[in-house]
Tab-separated table of C-alpha atoms and ligand atoms in Angstrom:
chain	number	residue	atom	x	y	z
A	1	MET	CA	75.297	-71.043	0.209
A	2	PHE	CA	75.287	-67.452	1.501
A	3	GLN	CA	71.762	-66.493	2.829
A	4	PRO	CA	71.280	-62.936	4.104
A	5	VAL	CA	70.330	-62.701	7.808
A	6	LYS	CA	66.972	-61.588	8.774
A	7	ILE	CA	66.333	-58.825	11.327
A	8	ALA	CA	63.632	-59.287	13.736
A	9	PRO	CA	63.117	-55.879	15.586
A	10	SER	CA	61.778	-56.251	18.868
A	11	ILE	CA	58.657	-53.824	19.402
A	12	LEU	CA	59.354	-53.755	23.213
A	13	SER	CA	61.835	-50.850	22.340
A	14	ALA	CA	59.420	-49.055	19.799
A	15	ASN	CA	57.482	-46.036	20.473
A	16	PHE	CA	54.165	-47.420	21.697
A	17	MET	CA	52.552	-43.920	20.936
A	18	ASP	CA	53.395	-44.287	17.392
A	19	LEU	CA	53.699	-47.846	16.512
A	20	ARG	CA	52.322	-47.529	12.975
A	21	ALA	CA	55.414	-45.379	12.241
A	22	ASP	CA	57.964	-47.617	13.669
A	23	ILE	CA	56.464	-50.849	11.873
A	24	ALA	CA	56.414	-48.724	8.596
A	25	ALA	CA	60.011	-47.761	9.013
A	26	ILE	CA	61.139	-51.425	9.640
A	27	GLU	CA	58.962	-52.646	6.765
A	28	ARG	CA	60.706	-50.196	4.417
A	29	ALA	CA	64.138	-51.262	5.742
A	30	GLY	CA	63.475	-54.901	5.004
A	31	ALA	CA	62.829	-56.255	8.394
A	32	GLY	CA	62.109	-60.139	8.289
A	33	MET	CA	59.485	-60.176	10.998
A	34	VAL	CA	58.257	-58.415	13.993
A	35	HIS	CA	59.512	-59.627	17.247
A	36	VAL	CA	56.802	-59.462	20.154
A	37	ASP	CA	58.060	-59.957	23.556
A	38	VAL	CA	55.510	-61.403	25.782
A	39	MET	CA	56.447	-61.238	29.577
A	40	ASP	CA	54.077	-62.193	32.408
A	41	GLY	CA	55.773	-60.979	35.481
A	42	HIS	CA	56.309	-64.701	36.637
A	43	PHE	CA	58.713	-66.388	34.437
A	44	VAL	CA	60.589	-62.976	34.021
A	45	PRO	CA	60.140	-60.053	36.473
A	46	ASN	CA	58.774	-57.789	33.717
A	47	LEU	CA	55.278	-57.334	32.392
A	48	THR	CA	54.889	-56.260	28.819
A	49	MET	CA	52.273	-57.059	26.086
A	50	GLY	CA	49.781	-59.709	25.024
A	51	VAL	CA	46.942	-60.855	22.890
A	52	PRO	CA	45.121	-57.518	22.196
A	53	LEU	CA	48.157	-55.885	21.044
A	54	LEU	CA	49.242	-58.859	18.927
A	55	LYS	CA	45.685	-58.916	17.357
A	56	GLN	CA	45.846	-55.479	16.168
A	57	LEU	CA	49.570	-55.540	15.102
A	58	SER	CA	49.195	-58.697	13.058
A	59	LYS	CA	46.367	-56.904	10.959
A	60	ALA	CA	48.381	-53.804	10.415
A	61	THR	CA	51.334	-55.282	8.668
A	62	ASP	CA	52.142	-58.215	6.346
A	63	LEU	CA	55.340	-58.879	8.337
A	64	PRO	CA	55.289	-62.108	10.103
A	65	MET	CA	54.642	-61.996	13.855
A	66	ASP	CA	57.386	-63.670	15.848
A	67	VAL	CA	55.901	-64.175	19.278
A	68	HIS	CA	58.494	-64.833	22.043
A	69	LEU	CA	56.647	-66.241	25.164
A	70	MET	CA	58.482	-65.467	28.425
A	71	ILE	CA	55.646	-66.823	30.297
A	72	ALA	CA	55.162	-69.571	32.991
A	73	ASN	CA	52.330	-71.484	31.483
A	74	PRO	CA	52.886	-71.529	27.668
A	75	LEU	CA	51.040	-74.769	27.160
A	76	GLU	CA	47.892	-72.957	28.339
A	77	GLN	CA	48.282	-69.694	26.364
A	78	ILE	CA	49.771	-70.923	22.998
A	79	PRO	CA	46.245	-71.164	21.463
A	80	TRP	CA	45.517	-67.526	22.395
A	81	PHE	CA	48.578	-66.394	20.547
A	82	VAL	CA	47.662	-68.540	17.506
A	83	ASP	CA	44.296	-67.057	17.299
A	84	ALA	CA	45.836	-63.425	17.671
A	85	GLY	CA	47.810	-63.961	14.495
A	86	ALA	CA	51.230	-65.308	15.631
A	87	ASP	CA	53.172	-66.798	12.630
A	88	SER	CA	55.995	-68.244	14.763
A	89	ILE	CA	55.963	-69.002	18.551
A	90	THR	CA	58.827	-69.424	20.813
A	91	VAL	CA	58.649	-71.199	24.114
A	92	HIS	CA	61.435	-71.376	26.879
A	93	ALA	CA	62.693	-74.694	27.813
A	94	GLU	CA	62.875	-73.396	31.485
A	95	ALA	CA	59.315	-72.937	31.745
A	96	LEU	CA	58.514	-76.656	30.691
A	97	GLY	CA	59.451	-80.282	31.608
A	98	VAL	CA	60.646	-82.352	28.832
A	99	ASP	CA	57.182	-84.025	27.951
A	100	GLU	CA	55.566	-80.529	28.171
A	101	LEU	CA	58.246	-78.979	25.866
A	102	VAL	CA	57.526	-81.914	23.309
A	103	ARG	CA	53.733	-81.131	23.730
A	104	ALA	CA	54.256	-77.507	23.288
A	105	VAL	CA	56.212	-77.792	20.102
A	106	ALA	CA	53.650	-80.328	18.634
A	107	LEU	CA	50.732	-77.915	19.537
A	108	ILE	CA	52.345	-74.919	17.851
A	109	ARG	CA	53.112	-76.955	14.668
A	110	GLN	CA	49.597	-78.547	14.706
A	111	SER	CA	48.158	-74.955	15.028
A	112	GLY	CA	49.954	-74.006	11.698
A	113	CYS	CA	52.672	-71.867	13.465
A	114	ARG	CA	56.339	-72.204	13.039
A	115	ALA	CA	57.566	-73.724	16.369
A	116	ALA	CA	60.714	-72.355	18.386
A	117	ALA	CA	62.323	-73.212	21.490
A	118	SER	CA	64.757	-71.019	23.520
A	119	VAL	CA	67.290	-71.194	26.229
A	120	LYS	CA	68.373	-68.577	28.588
A	121	PRO	CA	71.995	-67.826	28.970
A	122	GLY	CA	72.637	-70.181	31.858
A	123	THR	CA	70.630	-73.204	30.213
A	124	PRO	CA	72.742	-75.581	28.126
A	125	VAL	CA	71.488	-76.105	24.653
A	126	GLU	CA	71.370	-79.868	25.220
A	127	VAL	CA	67.856	-79.414	26.792
A	128	LEU	CA	66.535	-78.683	23.331
A	129	LEU	CA	67.805	-82.084	21.857
A	130	PRO	CA	64.376	-84.049	22.395
A	131	VAL	CA	62.708	-81.617	20.264
A	132	LEU	CA	65.506	-80.133	18.017
A	133	ALA	CA	64.488	-82.055	14.993
A	134	ASP	CA	60.975	-80.841	15.210
A	135	LEU	CA	61.930	-77.102	15.419
A	136	ASP	CA	61.486	-74.471	12.850
A	137	MET	CA	63.867	-72.062	14.808
A	138	VAL	CA	66.057	-72.080	17.978
A	139	LEU	CA	66.421	-68.945	20.138
A	140	ILE	CA	69.508	-68.397	21.953
A	141	MET	CA	69.169	-65.763	24.478
A	142	SER	CA	72.229	-63.586	24.722
A	143	VAL	CA	70.935	-61.552	27.679
A	144	GLU	CA	68.821	-62.765	30.709
A	145	PRO	CA	65.356	-62.302	29.516
A	146	GLY	CA	63.374	-59.584	31.012
A	147	PHE	CA	64.491	-56.296	29.658
A	148	SER	CA	65.562	-54.559	26.610
A	149	GLY	CA	68.786	-52.355	26.446
A	150	GLN	CA	70.995	-54.998	28.082
A	151	SER	CA	74.651	-55.735	27.188
A	152	TYR	CA	75.338	-58.780	24.882
A	153	ILE	CA	76.713	-61.521	27.235
A	154	ARG	CA	80.233	-62.443	25.632
A	155	GLY	CA	80.645	-65.979	24.389
A	156	SER	CA	76.837	-66.471	23.571
A	157	GLU	CA	78.028	-67.041	20.143
A	158	GLY	CA	79.505	-70.233	21.286
A	159	LYS	CA	75.870	-71.571	21.975
A	160	VAL	CA	75.063	-70.572	18.518
A	161	ALA	CA	77.915	-72.797	17.153
A	162	GLN	CA	76.803	-75.681	19.592
A	163	VAL	CA	73.311	-75.647	18.058
A	164	VAL	CA	74.554	-75.440	14.541
A	165	ALA	CA	76.561	-78.571	15.165
A	166	ALA	CA	73.905	-80.333	17.149
A	167	ALA	CA	71.382	-79.827	14.178
A	168	ARG	CA	73.850	-81.023	11.692
A	169	ALA	CA	74.526	-84.180	13.528
A	170	LEU	CA	70.759	-84.847	13.713
A	171	GLY	CA	70.151	-83.879	9.878
A	172	CYS	CA	67.975	-80.859	10.575
A	173	ALA	CA	68.420	-77.340	9.997
A	174	PRO	CA	66.173	-74.941	12.149
A	175	LEU	CA	66.827	-71.203	11.770
A	176	ILE	CA	68.929	-69.919	14.621
A	177	GLN	CA	67.731	-66.695	16.289
A	178	VAL	CA	69.763	-64.658	18.806
A	179	ASP	CA	68.031	-62.287	21.059
A	180	GLY	CA	69.752	-59.544	23.488
A	181	GLY	CA	72.049	-56.781	23.048
A	182	ILE	CA	72.646	-57.204	19.370
A	183	GLY	CA	73.623	-54.272	17.363
A	184	VAL	CA	76.400	-53.568	14.805
A	185	GLU	CA	79.187	-54.500	17.200
A	186	THR	CA	77.899	-57.825	18.372
A	187	ALA	CA	75.819	-59.073	15.013
A	188	PRO	CA	78.898	-60.048	13.263
A	189	LEU	CA	79.921	-62.289	16.112
A	190	VAL	CA	76.771	-64.409	16.067
A	191	ALA	CA	76.311	-64.370	12.307
A	192	ALA	CA	79.819	-65.710	11.966
A	193	ALA	CA	78.796	-68.472	14.309
A	194	GLY	CA	75.691	-69.297	12.217
A	195	ALA	CA	72.998	-67.143	13.404
A	196	ASP	CA	70.075	-66.676	10.799
A	197	VAL	CA	67.671	-64.445	12.500
A	198	LEU	CA	68.811	-61.355	14.793
A	199	VAL	CA	66.430	-59.695	17.362
A	200	CYS	CA	67.117	-56.077	17.759
A	201	GLY	CA	65.377	-53.801	20.259
A	202	ASN	CA	67.291	-50.790	21.183
A	203	ALA	CA	69.700	-50.995	18.303
A	204	VAL	CA	66.948	-50.435	15.999
A	205	PHE	CA	64.259	-48.441	17.897
A	206	ALA	CA	66.284	-46.189	20.044
A	207	ALA	CA	68.229	-44.992	16.956
A	208	GLU	CA	67.354	-41.662	15.337
A	209	ASP	CA	66.743	-43.478	12.003
A	210	PRO	CA	65.352	-47.061	12.853
A	211	GLY	CA	65.514	-48.027	9.244
A	212	ALA	CA	69.081	-47.050	8.732
A	213	ALA	CA	70.022	-48.670	11.966
A	214	LEU	CA	68.504	-51.889	10.812
A	215	ARG	CA	70.114	-51.928	7.550
A	216	ALA	CA	73.596	-51.281	9.342
A	217	VAL	CA	73.215	-54.121	11.627
A	218	ALA	CA	72.096	-56.408	8.579
A	219	GLU	CA	75.068	-55.343	6.548
A	220	ALA	CA	77.510	-55.926	9.409
A	221	ALA	CA	76.066	-59.506	10.061
A	222	ASP	CA	75.979	-60.175	6.251
A	223	ALA	CA	79.770	-59.463	5.870
A	224	ALA	CA	80.601	-61.589	8.889
A	225	ARG	CA	78.494	-64.476	7.427
A	226	ARG	CA	80.155	-64.130	4.040
A	227	ASP	CA	83.663	-64.203	5.646
A	228	ALA	CA	82.830	-67.092	7.753
A	229	LEU	CA	81.325	-69.223	4.797
A	230	ALA	CA	84.577	-68.367	2.695
A	231	ALA	CA	86.884	-69.373	5.579
A	232	ALA	CA	85.025	-72.634	5.770
A	233	GLY	CA	85.229	-73.053	2.060
A	234	GLU	CA	81.408	-73.362	1.638
B	301	DX5	C1	64.611	-59.681	26.403
B	301	DX5	C2	63.769	-59.659	25.101
B	301	DX5	C3	64.497	-59.029	23.775
B	301	DX5	C4	64.716	-57.633	24.101
B	301	DX5	C5	65.702	-57.281	22.978
B	301	DX5	O1	63.960	-60.338	27.332
B	301	DX5	O2	63.414	-60.905	24.866
B	301	DX5	O3	63.751	-59.238	22.684
B	301	DX5	O4	63.625	-56.870	24.055
B	301	DX5	O5	66.150	-55.894	23.276
B	301	DX5	P1	67.816	-55.349	22.851
B	301	DX5	O6	68.112	-55.744	21.557
B	301	DX5	O7	67.657	-53.997	23.394
B	301	DX5	O8	68.581	-56.186	23.879
B	302	ZN	ZN1	62.712	-61.447	22.607
């Protein structure tokens, strides 16, 4: 059955001097959640935002806070982000051994948040199999994590299709999120492959009218999703 995609604008590309206006614009345009990119300068070369900002942001909007942890020690810091108002927390498989990944997912869920796990472009989706049935969402990175404004890595939609197939085989249905270089040109590729949630940084916040840009991406993705469902006879 057709379900519209959710757009998760990444505030990494927003205007930090006028965040309230940018949040209001994406609320009005129908954003599904706010994507918060946390980078620690270790797991990725960049350093961005953390607990103090999330605390204020989560109080300033009813949109769910989708926290993407690009940090080396997520097990230690998950509770900080839970307390600061996260609704979903994504950890990277590359930052954790298998046992730690299992513990991190359990910790997030026990804390009342939705749990997600991510793979970088060079990491096979198979590393997520030990936790796939326990995940609320899988995040496929379509750029190397670290910076907004990069170009979508062609072929990333293949990993989306792999996760859809793996989840089906296991009898689970986590949301599938894609992050990196998503805009009107690339959204249809991943939506047709089965993506449910699209992170957009520059495509939304670098646009003159962020709300209109958000809706344009959502419309392009939804059209591709309808076509793919029709082609599959669903
Ligand atoms: C990259 C971040 C992304 C990024 C998205 O490491 O996880 O969320 O900011 O920005 P765009 O959409 O501009 O690639
Ligand atoms: Zn992100």
